[in-house]
mmCIF file of C-alpha atoms in Angstrom:
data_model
loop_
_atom_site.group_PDB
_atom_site.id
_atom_site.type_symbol
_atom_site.label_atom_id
_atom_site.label_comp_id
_atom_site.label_asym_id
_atom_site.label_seq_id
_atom_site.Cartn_x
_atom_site.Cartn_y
_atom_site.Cartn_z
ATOM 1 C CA UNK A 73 0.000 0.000 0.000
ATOM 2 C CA UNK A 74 2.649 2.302 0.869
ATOM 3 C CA UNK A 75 4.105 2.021 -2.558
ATOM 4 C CA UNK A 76 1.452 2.845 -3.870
ATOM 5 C CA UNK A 77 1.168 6.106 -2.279
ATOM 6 C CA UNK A 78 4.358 7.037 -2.464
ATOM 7 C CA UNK A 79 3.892 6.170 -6.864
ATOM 8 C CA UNK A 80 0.775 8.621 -6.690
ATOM 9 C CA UNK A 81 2.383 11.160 -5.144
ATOM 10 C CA UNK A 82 5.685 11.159 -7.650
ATOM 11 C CA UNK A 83 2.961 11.101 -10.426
ATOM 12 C CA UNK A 84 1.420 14.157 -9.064
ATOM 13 C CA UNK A 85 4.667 15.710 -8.682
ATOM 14 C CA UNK A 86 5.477 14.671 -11.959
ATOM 15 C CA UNK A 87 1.892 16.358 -12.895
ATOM 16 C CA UNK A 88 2.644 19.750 -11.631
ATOM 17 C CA UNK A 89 5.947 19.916 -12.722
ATOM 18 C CA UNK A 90 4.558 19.319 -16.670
ATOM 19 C CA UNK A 91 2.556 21.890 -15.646
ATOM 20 C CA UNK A 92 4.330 24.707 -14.712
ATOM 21 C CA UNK A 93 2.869 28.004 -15.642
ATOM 22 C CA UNK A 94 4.436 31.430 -16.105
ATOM 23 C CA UNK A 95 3.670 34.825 -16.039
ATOM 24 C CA UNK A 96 2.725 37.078 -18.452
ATOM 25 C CA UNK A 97 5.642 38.634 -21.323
ATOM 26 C CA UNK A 98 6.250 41.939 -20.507
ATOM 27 C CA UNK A 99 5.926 44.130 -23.462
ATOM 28 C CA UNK A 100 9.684 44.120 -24.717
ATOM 29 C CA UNK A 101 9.430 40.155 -25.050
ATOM 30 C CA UNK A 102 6.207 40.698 -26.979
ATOM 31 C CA UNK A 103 7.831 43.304 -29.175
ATOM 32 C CA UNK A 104 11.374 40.978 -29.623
ATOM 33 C CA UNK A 105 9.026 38.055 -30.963
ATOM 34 C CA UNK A 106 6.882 40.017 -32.819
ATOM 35 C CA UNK A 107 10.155 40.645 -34.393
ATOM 36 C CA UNK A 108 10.498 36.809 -35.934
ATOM 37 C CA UNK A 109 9.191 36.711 -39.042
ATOM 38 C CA UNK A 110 8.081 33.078 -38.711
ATOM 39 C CA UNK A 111 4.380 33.597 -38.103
ATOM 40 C CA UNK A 112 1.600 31.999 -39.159
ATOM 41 C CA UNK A 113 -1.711 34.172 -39.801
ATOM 42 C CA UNK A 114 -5.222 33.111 -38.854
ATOM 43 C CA UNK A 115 -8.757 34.650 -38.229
ATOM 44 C CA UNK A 116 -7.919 36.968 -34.725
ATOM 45 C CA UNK A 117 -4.885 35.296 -33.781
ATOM 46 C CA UNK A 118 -1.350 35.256 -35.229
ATOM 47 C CA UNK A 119 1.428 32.558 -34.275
ATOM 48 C CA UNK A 120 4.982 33.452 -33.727
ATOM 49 C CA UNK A 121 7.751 31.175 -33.024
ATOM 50 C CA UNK A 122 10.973 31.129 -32.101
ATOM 51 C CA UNK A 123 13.747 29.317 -30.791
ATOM 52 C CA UNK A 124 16.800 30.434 -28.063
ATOM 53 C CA UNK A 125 18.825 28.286 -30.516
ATOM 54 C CA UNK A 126 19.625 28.654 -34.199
ATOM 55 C CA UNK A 127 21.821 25.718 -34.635
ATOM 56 C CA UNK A 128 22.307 22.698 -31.891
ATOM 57 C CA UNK A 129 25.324 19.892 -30.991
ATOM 58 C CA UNK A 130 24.425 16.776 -29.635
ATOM 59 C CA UNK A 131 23.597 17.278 -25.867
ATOM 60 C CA UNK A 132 22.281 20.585 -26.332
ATOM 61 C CA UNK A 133 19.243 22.033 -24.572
ATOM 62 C CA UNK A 134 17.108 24.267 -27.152
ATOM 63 C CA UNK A 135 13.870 25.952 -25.771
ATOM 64 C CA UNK A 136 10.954 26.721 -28.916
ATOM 65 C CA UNK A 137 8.718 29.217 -27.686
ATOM 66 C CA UNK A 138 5.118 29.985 -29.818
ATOM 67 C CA UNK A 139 3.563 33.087 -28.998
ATOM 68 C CA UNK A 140 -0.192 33.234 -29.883
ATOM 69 C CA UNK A 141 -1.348 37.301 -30.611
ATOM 70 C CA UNK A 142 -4.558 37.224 -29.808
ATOM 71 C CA UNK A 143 -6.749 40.196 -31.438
ATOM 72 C CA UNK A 144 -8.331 42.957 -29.735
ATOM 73 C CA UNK A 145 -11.966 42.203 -28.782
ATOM 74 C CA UNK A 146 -11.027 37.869 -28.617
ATOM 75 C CA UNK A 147 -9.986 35.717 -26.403
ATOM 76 C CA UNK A 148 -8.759 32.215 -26.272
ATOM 77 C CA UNK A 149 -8.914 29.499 -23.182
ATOM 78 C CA UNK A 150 -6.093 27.674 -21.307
ATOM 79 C CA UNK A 151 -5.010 24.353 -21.370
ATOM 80 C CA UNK A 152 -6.929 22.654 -18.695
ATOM 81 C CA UNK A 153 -8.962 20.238 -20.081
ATOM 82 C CA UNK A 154 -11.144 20.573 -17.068
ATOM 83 C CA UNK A 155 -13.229 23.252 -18.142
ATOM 84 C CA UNK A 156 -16.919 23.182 -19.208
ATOM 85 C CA UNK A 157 -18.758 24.812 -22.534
ATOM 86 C CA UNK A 158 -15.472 25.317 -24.058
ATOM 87 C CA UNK A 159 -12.306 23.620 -26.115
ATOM 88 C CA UNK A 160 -9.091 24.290 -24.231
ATOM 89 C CA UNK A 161 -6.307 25.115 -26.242
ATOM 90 C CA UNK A 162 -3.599 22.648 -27.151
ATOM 91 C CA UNK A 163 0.017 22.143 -28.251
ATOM 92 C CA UNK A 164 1.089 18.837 -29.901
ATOM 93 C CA UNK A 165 4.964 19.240 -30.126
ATOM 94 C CA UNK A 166 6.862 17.177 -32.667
ATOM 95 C CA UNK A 167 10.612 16.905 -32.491
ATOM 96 C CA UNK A 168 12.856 14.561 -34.536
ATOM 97 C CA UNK A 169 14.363 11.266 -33.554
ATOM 98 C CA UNK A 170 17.202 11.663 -31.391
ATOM 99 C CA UNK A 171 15.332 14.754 -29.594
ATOM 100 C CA UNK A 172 13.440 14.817 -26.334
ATOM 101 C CA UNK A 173 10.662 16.611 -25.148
ATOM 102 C CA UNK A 174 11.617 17.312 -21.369
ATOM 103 C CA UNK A 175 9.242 19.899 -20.395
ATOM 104 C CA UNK A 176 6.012 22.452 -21.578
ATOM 105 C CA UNK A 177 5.641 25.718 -19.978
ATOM 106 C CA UNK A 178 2.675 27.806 -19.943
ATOM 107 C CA UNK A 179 2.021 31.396 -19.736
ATOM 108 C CA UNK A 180 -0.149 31.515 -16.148
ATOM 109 C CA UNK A 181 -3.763 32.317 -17.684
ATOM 110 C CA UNK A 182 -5.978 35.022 -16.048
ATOM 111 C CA UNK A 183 -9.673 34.753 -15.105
ATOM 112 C CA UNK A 184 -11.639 35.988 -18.029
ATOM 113 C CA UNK A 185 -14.694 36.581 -16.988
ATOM 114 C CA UNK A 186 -15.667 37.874 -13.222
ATOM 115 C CA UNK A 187 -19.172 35.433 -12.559
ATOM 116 C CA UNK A 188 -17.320 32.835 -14.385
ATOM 117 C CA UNK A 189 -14.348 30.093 -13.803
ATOM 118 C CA UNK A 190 -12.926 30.094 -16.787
ATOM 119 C CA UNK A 191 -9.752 30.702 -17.730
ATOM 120 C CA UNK A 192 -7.540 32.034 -20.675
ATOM 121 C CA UNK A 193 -5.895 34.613 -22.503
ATOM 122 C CA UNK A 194 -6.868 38.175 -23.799
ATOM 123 C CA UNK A 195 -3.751 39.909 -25.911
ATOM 124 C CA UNK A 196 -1.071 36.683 -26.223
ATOM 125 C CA UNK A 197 -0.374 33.374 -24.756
ATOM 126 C CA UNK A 198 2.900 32.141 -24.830
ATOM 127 C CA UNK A 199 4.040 28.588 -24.396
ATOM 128 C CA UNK A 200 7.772 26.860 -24.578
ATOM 129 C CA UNK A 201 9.161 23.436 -24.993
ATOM 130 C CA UNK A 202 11.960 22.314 -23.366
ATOM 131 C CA UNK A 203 13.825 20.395 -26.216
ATOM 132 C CA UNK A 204 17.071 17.724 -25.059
ATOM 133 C CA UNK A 205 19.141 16.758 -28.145
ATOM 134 C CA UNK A 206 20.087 13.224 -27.278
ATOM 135 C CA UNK A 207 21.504 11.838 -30.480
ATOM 136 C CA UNK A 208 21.902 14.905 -33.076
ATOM 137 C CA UNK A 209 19.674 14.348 -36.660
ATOM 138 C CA UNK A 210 21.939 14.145 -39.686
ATOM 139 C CA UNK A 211 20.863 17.326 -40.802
ATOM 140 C CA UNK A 212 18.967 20.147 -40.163
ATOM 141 C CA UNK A 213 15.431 20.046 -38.386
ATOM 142 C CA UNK A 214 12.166 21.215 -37.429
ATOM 143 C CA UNK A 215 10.375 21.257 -34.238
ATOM 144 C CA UNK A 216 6.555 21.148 -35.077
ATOM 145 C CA UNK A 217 3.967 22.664 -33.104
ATOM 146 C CA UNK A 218 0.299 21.986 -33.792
ATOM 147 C CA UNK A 219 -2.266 24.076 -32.054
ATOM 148 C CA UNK A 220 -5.727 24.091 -31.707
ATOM 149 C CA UNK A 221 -7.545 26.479 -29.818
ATOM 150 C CA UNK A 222 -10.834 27.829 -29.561
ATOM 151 C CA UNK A 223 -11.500 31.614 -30.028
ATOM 152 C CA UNK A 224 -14.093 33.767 -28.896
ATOM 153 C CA UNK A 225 -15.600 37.316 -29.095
ATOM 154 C CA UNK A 226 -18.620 38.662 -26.966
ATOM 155 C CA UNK A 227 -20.978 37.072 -30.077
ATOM 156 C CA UNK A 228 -19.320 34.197 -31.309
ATOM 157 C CA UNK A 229 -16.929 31.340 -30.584
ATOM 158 C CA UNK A 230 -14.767 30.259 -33.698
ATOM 159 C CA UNK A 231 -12.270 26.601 -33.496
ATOM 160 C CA UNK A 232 -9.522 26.616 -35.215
ATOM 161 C CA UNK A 233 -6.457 24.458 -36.071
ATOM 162 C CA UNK A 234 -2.910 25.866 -37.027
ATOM 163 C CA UNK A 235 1.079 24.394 -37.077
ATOM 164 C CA UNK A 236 3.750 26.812 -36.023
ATOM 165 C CA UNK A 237 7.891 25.375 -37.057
ATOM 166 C CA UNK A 238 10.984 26.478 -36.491
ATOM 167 C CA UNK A 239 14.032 24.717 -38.072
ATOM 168 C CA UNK A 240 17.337 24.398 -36.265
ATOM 169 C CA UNK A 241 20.538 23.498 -37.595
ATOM 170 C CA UNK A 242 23.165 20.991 -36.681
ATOM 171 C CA UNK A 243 26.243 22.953 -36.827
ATOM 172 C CA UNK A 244 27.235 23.510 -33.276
ATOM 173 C CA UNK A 245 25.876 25.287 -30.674
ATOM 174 C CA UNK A 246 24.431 28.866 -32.324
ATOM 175 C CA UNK A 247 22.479 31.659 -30.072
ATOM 176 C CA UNK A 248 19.495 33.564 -31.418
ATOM 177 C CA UNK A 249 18.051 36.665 -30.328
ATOM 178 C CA UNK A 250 15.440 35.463 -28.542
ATOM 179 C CA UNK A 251 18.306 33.309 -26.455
ATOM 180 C CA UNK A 252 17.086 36.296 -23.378
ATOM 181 C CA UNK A 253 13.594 35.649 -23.912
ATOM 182 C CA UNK A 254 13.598 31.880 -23.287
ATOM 183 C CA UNK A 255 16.349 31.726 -21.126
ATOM 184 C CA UNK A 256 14.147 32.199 -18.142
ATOM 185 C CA UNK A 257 11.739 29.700 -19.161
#
């Protein structure tokens, strides 16, 4: 019995840790994203992404960040799968062979609305991946993100489905400027 407890506990701890949150960019971070011109553009929200890496060795740590711009007026929902009457928002992260997803951090949502419990995001939402590079791919690579989310104005809810990449080389270890950014993630 006791191992039992002590296994539901780790997996717990294990939970939270997956699910560590963040706060909020401040408005320089927004701006130095903003400034990557690997976007994706759909109805009210705009993708970003970024790495703190440009180019990896084998046993390298790289840290993707995707940064969703949420339009004035919208609004999009966390990632608790908990909540009721709406889709949370997701991140499926694909990495190479050879590459390890260690961690996902997300930007600590806010209350949305005051008579209500849900929770989300009104101007951005940013969420990171902790990449390890195990075994390093024979050439260059992309980390994939595919998002869904569900998006909503004070009339209307809209789903939607998008993919977000950034490619990284294999050429040694290679800083970008968004190395400040993520570094703190």
């Amino acid at each position: 019995m006791r191992k039992w407890i002590c296994l539901a506990v780790l997996c717990l701890m294990g939970a939270t840790l997956q699910a560590q949150e963040h706060e909020a960019l401040n408005t320089k971070e927004v701006a130095k994203i903003m400034t990557s011109m690997n976007y994706t553009n759909y109805q009210h929200v705009r993708i970003y992404a970024c790495s703190d890496l440009k180019s990896v060795k084998e046993g390298d740590v790289v840290k993707v960040g995707i940064y969703f711009k949420i339009e004035e007026g919208w609004n999009i929902y966390d990632n608790n799968p908990e909540g009721h009457g709406y889709l949370p928002t997701r991140v499926d992260w694909s990495v190479p062979e050879g590459c390890r997803v260690e961690k996902v951090e997300w930007q600590k949502p806010i209350k949305l609305f005051e008579n209500m419990d849900k929770m989300g995001y009104f101007h951005g939402c940013f969420v990171v991946v902790t990449i390890r590079v195990e075994k390093l791919p024979k050439t260059a690579f992309e980390v994939v993100a595919d998002c869904e989310w569900q998006m909503c104005d004070d009339r209307q809810c809209i789903h939607k489905k998008g993919t977000a990449t950034v490619k990284i080389a294999n050429e040694g270890t290679k800083k970008t400027e968004f190395y400040g950014v993520l570094k703190k993630w």
